[in-house]
XYZ file of C-alpha atoms in Angstrom:
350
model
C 76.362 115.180 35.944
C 75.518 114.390 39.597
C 72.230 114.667 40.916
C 70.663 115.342 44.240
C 70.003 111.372 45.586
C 67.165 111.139 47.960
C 68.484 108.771 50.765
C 65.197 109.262 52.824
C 63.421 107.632 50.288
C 65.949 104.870 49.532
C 65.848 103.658 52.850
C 61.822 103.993 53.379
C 61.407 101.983 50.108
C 64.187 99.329 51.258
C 62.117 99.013 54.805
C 59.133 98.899 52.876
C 59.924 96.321 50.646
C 61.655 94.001 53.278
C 58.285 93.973 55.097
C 56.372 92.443 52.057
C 57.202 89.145 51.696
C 58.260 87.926 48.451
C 60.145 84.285 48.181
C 60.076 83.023 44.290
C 56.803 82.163 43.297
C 54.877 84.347 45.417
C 55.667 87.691 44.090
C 52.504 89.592 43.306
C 52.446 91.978 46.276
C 55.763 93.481 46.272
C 55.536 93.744 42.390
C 52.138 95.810 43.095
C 54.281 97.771 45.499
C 57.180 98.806 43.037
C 54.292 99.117 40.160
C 53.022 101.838 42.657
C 56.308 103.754 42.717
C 56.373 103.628 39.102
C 53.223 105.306 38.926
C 53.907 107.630 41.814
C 57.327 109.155 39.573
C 55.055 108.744 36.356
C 57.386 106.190 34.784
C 55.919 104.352 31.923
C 56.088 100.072 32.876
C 54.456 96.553 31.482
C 54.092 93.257 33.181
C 55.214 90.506 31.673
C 53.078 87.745 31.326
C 54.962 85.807 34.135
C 54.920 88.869 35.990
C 58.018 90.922 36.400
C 58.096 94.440 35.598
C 59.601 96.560 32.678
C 59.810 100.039 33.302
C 61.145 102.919 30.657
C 62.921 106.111 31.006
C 62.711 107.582 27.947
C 65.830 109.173 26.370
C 66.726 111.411 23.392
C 67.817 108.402 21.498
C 65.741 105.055 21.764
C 67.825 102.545 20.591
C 71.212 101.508 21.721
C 68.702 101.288 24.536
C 70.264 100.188 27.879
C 69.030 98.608 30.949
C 68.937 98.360 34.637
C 67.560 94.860 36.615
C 67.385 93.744 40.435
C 64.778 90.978 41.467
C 62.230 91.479 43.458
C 61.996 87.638 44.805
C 64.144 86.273 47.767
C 64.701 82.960 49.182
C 62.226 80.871 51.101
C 61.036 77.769 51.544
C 57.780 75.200 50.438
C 56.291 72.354 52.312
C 57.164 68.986 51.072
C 55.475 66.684 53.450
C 52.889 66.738 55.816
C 54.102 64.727 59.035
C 52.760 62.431 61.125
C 53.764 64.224 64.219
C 52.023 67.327 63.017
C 54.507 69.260 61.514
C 55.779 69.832 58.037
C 58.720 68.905 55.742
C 60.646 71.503 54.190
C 62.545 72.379 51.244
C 64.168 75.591 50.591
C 63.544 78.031 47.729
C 66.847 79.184 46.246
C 70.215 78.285 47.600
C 70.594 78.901 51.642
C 71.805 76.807 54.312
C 69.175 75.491 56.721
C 71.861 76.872 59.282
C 70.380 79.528 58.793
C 66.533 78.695 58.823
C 66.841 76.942 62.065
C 65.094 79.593 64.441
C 63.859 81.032 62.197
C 60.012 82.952 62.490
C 58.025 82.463 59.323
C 55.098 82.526 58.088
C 53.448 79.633 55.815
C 51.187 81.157 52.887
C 48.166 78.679 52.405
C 45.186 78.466 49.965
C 43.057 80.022 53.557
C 45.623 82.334 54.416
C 48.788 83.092 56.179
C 49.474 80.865 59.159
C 52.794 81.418 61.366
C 55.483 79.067 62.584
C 58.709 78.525 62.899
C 61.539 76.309 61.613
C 62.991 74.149 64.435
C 66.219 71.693 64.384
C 64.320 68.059 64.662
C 66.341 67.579 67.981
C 65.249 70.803 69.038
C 64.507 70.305 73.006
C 67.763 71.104 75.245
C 66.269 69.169 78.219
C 65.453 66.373 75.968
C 67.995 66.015 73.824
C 71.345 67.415 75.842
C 74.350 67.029 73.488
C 72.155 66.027 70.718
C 71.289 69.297 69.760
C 74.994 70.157 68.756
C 75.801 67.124 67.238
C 73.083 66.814 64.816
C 73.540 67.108 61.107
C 73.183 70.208 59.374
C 70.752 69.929 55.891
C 66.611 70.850 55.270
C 66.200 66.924 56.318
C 66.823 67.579 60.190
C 64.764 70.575 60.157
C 60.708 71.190 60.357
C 58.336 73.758 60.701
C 56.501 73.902 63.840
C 52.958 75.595 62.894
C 50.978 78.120 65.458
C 47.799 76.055 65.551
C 46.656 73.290 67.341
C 48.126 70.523 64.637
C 49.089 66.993 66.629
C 49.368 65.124 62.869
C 49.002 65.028 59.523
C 45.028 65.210 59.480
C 44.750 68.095 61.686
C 46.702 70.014 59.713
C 44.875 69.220 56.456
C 41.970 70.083 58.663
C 43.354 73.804 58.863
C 44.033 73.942 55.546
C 48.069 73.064 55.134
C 48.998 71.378 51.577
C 51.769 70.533 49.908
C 53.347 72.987 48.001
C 52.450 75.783 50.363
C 55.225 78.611 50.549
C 56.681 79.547 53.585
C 57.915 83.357 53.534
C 60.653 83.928 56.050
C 60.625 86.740 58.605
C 63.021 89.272 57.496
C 63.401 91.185 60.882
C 64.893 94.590 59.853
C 66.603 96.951 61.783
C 68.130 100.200 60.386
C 70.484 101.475 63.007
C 71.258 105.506 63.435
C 75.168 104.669 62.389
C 74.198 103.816 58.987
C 74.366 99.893 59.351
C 71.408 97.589 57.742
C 70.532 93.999 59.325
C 67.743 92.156 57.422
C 67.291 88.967 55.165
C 66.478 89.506 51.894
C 69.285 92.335 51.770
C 69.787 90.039 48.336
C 68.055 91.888 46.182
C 65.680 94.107 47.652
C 68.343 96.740 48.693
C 69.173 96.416 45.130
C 65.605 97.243 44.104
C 65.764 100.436 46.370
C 69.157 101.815 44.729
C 67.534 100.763 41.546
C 64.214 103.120 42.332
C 66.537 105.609 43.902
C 67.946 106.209 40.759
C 64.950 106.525 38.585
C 63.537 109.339 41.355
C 66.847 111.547 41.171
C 66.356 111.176 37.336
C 62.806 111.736 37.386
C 63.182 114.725 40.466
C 65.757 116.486 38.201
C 64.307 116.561 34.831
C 67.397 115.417 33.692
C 67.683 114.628 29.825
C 68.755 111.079 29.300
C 70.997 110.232 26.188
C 69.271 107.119 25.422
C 66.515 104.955 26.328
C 66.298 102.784 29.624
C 64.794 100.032 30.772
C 64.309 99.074 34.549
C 63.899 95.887 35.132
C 62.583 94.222 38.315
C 62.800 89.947 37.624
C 61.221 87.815 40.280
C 62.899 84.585 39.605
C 66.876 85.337 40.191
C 66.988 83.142 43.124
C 66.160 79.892 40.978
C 68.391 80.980 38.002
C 66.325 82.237 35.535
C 65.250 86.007 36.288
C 66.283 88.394 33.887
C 65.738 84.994 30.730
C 62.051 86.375 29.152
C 62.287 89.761 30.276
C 64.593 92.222 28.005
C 63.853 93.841 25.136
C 65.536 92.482 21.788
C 67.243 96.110 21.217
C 68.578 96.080 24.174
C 72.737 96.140 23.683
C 73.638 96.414 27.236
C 72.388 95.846 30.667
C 74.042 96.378 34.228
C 72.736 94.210 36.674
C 72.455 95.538 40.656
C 72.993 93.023 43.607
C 75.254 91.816 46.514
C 78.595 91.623 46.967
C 80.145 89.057 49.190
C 82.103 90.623 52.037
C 83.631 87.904 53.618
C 87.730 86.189 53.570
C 89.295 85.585 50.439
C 87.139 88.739 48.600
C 87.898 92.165 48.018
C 84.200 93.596 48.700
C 83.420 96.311 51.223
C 80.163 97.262 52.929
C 81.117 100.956 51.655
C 81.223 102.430 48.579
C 80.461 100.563 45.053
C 81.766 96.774 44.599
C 82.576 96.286 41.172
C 82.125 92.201 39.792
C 85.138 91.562 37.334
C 83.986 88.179 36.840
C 81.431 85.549 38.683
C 81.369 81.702 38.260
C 79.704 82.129 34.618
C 83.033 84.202 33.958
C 84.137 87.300 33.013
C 81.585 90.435 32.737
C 81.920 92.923 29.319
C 85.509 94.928 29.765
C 84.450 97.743 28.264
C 81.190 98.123 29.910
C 82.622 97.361 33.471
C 85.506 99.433 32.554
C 83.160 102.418 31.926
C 81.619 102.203 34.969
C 85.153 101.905 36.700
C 86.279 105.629 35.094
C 82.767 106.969 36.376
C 83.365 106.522 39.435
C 86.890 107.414 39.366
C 85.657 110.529 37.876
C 83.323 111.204 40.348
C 85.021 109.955 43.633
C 82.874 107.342 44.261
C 85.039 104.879 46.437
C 85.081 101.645 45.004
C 86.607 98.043 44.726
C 86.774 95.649 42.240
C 85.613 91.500 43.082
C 85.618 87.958 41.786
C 82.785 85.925 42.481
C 83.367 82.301 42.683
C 80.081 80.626 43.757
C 77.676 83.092 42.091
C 75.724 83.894 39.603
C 73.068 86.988 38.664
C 70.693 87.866 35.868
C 73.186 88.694 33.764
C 73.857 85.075 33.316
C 69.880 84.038 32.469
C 69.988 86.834 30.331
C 72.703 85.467 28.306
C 71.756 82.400 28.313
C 68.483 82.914 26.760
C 70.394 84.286 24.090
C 70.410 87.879 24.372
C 73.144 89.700 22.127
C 73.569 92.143 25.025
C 76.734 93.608 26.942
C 76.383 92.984 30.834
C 78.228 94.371 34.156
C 77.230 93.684 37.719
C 77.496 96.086 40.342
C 77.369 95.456 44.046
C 76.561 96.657 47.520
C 78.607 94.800 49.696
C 77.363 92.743 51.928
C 78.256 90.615 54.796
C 76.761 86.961 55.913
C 74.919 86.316 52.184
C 71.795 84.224 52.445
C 71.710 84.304 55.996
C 71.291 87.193 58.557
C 72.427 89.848 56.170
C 74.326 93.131 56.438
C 74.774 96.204 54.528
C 75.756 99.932 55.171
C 73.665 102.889 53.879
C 77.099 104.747 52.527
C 76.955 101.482 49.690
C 73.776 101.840 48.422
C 74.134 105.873 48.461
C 77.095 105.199 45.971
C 75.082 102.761 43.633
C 72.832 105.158 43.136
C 75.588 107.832 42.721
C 76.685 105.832 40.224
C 73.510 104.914 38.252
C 72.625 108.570 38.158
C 75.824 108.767 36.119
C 75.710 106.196 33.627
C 71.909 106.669 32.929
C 73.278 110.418 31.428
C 76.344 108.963 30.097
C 76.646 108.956 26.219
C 75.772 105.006 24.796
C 78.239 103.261 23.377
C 76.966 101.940 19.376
């Protein structure tokens, strides 16, 4: 049955999580932050011993348990090289275009604490460079990272403490405008995480009586491929995984309502598990589209991969501009968790 959704809170969480930074491999504080809501609903959860969550709502039933995952880790970048001229070698963490990094505001996360910068074009000086600048390649070889402090080469910044290796979180710069539209980076997953917590606090808010067992699981390593691998439960028998959709030519995603992955490049998702949450929302009215992912892949895929007997689905909030300056709309991610609400109390499948 529907429940009363909270949007307030789904978009205070979302801001709340954007603002802590969390590339892959520097996780810790935004897992303390969701391991706070947890406790705050008084939902039952374990670390692993890599540290992602698993969280339980407990059900009637505990076993053909079922599952819910969105990572908690975004892209980012790591120093490769201290240079000569003072500034530092990058490489990225996860898949995304240094198109997208050039400009960017960031800030670098060393053994003495944060230090801020930015990622610059090597050719970065208009009155230097003229044409240049445009004409330049595009890769995370003709980029850099300019550091705030007073670095002129490579021994001055080992003198403040820069290494190898360090992390470099990028600024997400969030704005949540009045007509419902999100702008951020790291849209990919966090808004996922927020539908994901959304859901568990309309459960939790209602008292409603879940069929079954469910697991909520936040992974912190989707963006290098192997998130949701260690993380499930061996009785788990299906899992629906919650990130983007690609709104863009050539796909049928939509910023509104639910996007519904048929298939992504590791191939088709469980018919009659996608096709289950297809009639709930046509049951419900919750607008909706179906996609095809080409160049993707989720933690449905590590999951299988590790060898889990499980059925999987991906669900979607569309969204435009993936892995760079990312947008979303507030009317998706009030449908996801219209939709979770509803297959959490739907009756398992054996």
């Amino acid at each position: 049955m529907p429940l009363p959704i909270d949007m307030g809170y789904v978009t205070d969480i979302l801001y709340r999580l954007l603002t802590t930074p969390s590339p892959t491999g520097y996780t810790t504080d935004v897992v303390r932050l969701c391991c706070a809501e947890l406790e705050r609903m008084g939902i039952h959860y374990e670390l692993t011993r890599r540290g992602a969550i698993r969280a339980d709502l407990k059900g009637v039933r505990a076993s053909p348990d079922r599952a819910l995952v969105a990572h908690v880790d975004t892209l980012g970048a790591q120093v490769k090289m201290l240079k000569d001229n003072g500034r530092m070698e990058l490489v990225p963490i996860g898949h995304w275009s240094s198109r997208f990094a050039e400009g960017a505001r960031c800030t670098v996360l060393t053994d003495r604490g944060p230090w801020r910068g930015t990622i610059l074009p090597l050719k970065a000086s208009g009155h230097t460079f003229n044409k240049e600048v445009d004409t330049q390649p595009v890769n995370w070889q003709q980029v850099e990272l300019r550091v705030d402090a007073p670095c002129r080469n490579r021994a001055e910044l080992e003198a403040h403490g820069f290494n190898i290796g360090d992390i470099v979180a990028i600024d997400p710069q969030p704005e949540f405008l009045e007509n419902g539209f999100i702008v951020s980076r790291h849209l990919d997953d966090k808004a996922g995480v927020a539908v994901m917590l959304g859901a568990a606090k309309a459960v939790v808010d209602a008292g409603a009586a879940l069929p079954v067992d469910c697991h909520l699981l936040f992974t912190i390593s989707e963006e290098v491929g192997s998130g949701a691998s260690s993380i499930l439960h061996q009785d788990v028998a299906e899992m629906v995984t919650i990130d983007n959709g690609t709104t863009a030519p050539g796909q049928n995603s939509s910023e509104y309502g639910v996007t519904i992955a048929m298939a992504d490049s590791t191939g088709p998702f469980d018919m009659a598990l996608t096709h289950s949450l297809l009639t709930l929302c046509k049951a419900q009215n919750i607008p909706h589209q179906r996609d095809v992912f080409r160049y993707y892949r989720c933690d449905s895929a590590s999951a299988i991969e590790a060898g889990n007997d499980i059925r999987t689905a991906l669900v979607c909030f569309g969204i435009d501009a993936s892995h760079g300056y990312e947008r979303i709309h507030a009317n998706a991610l009030e449908s996801l968790v219209r939709l979770l609400v509803l297959y959490l109390q739907s009756p398992p499948r054996d």
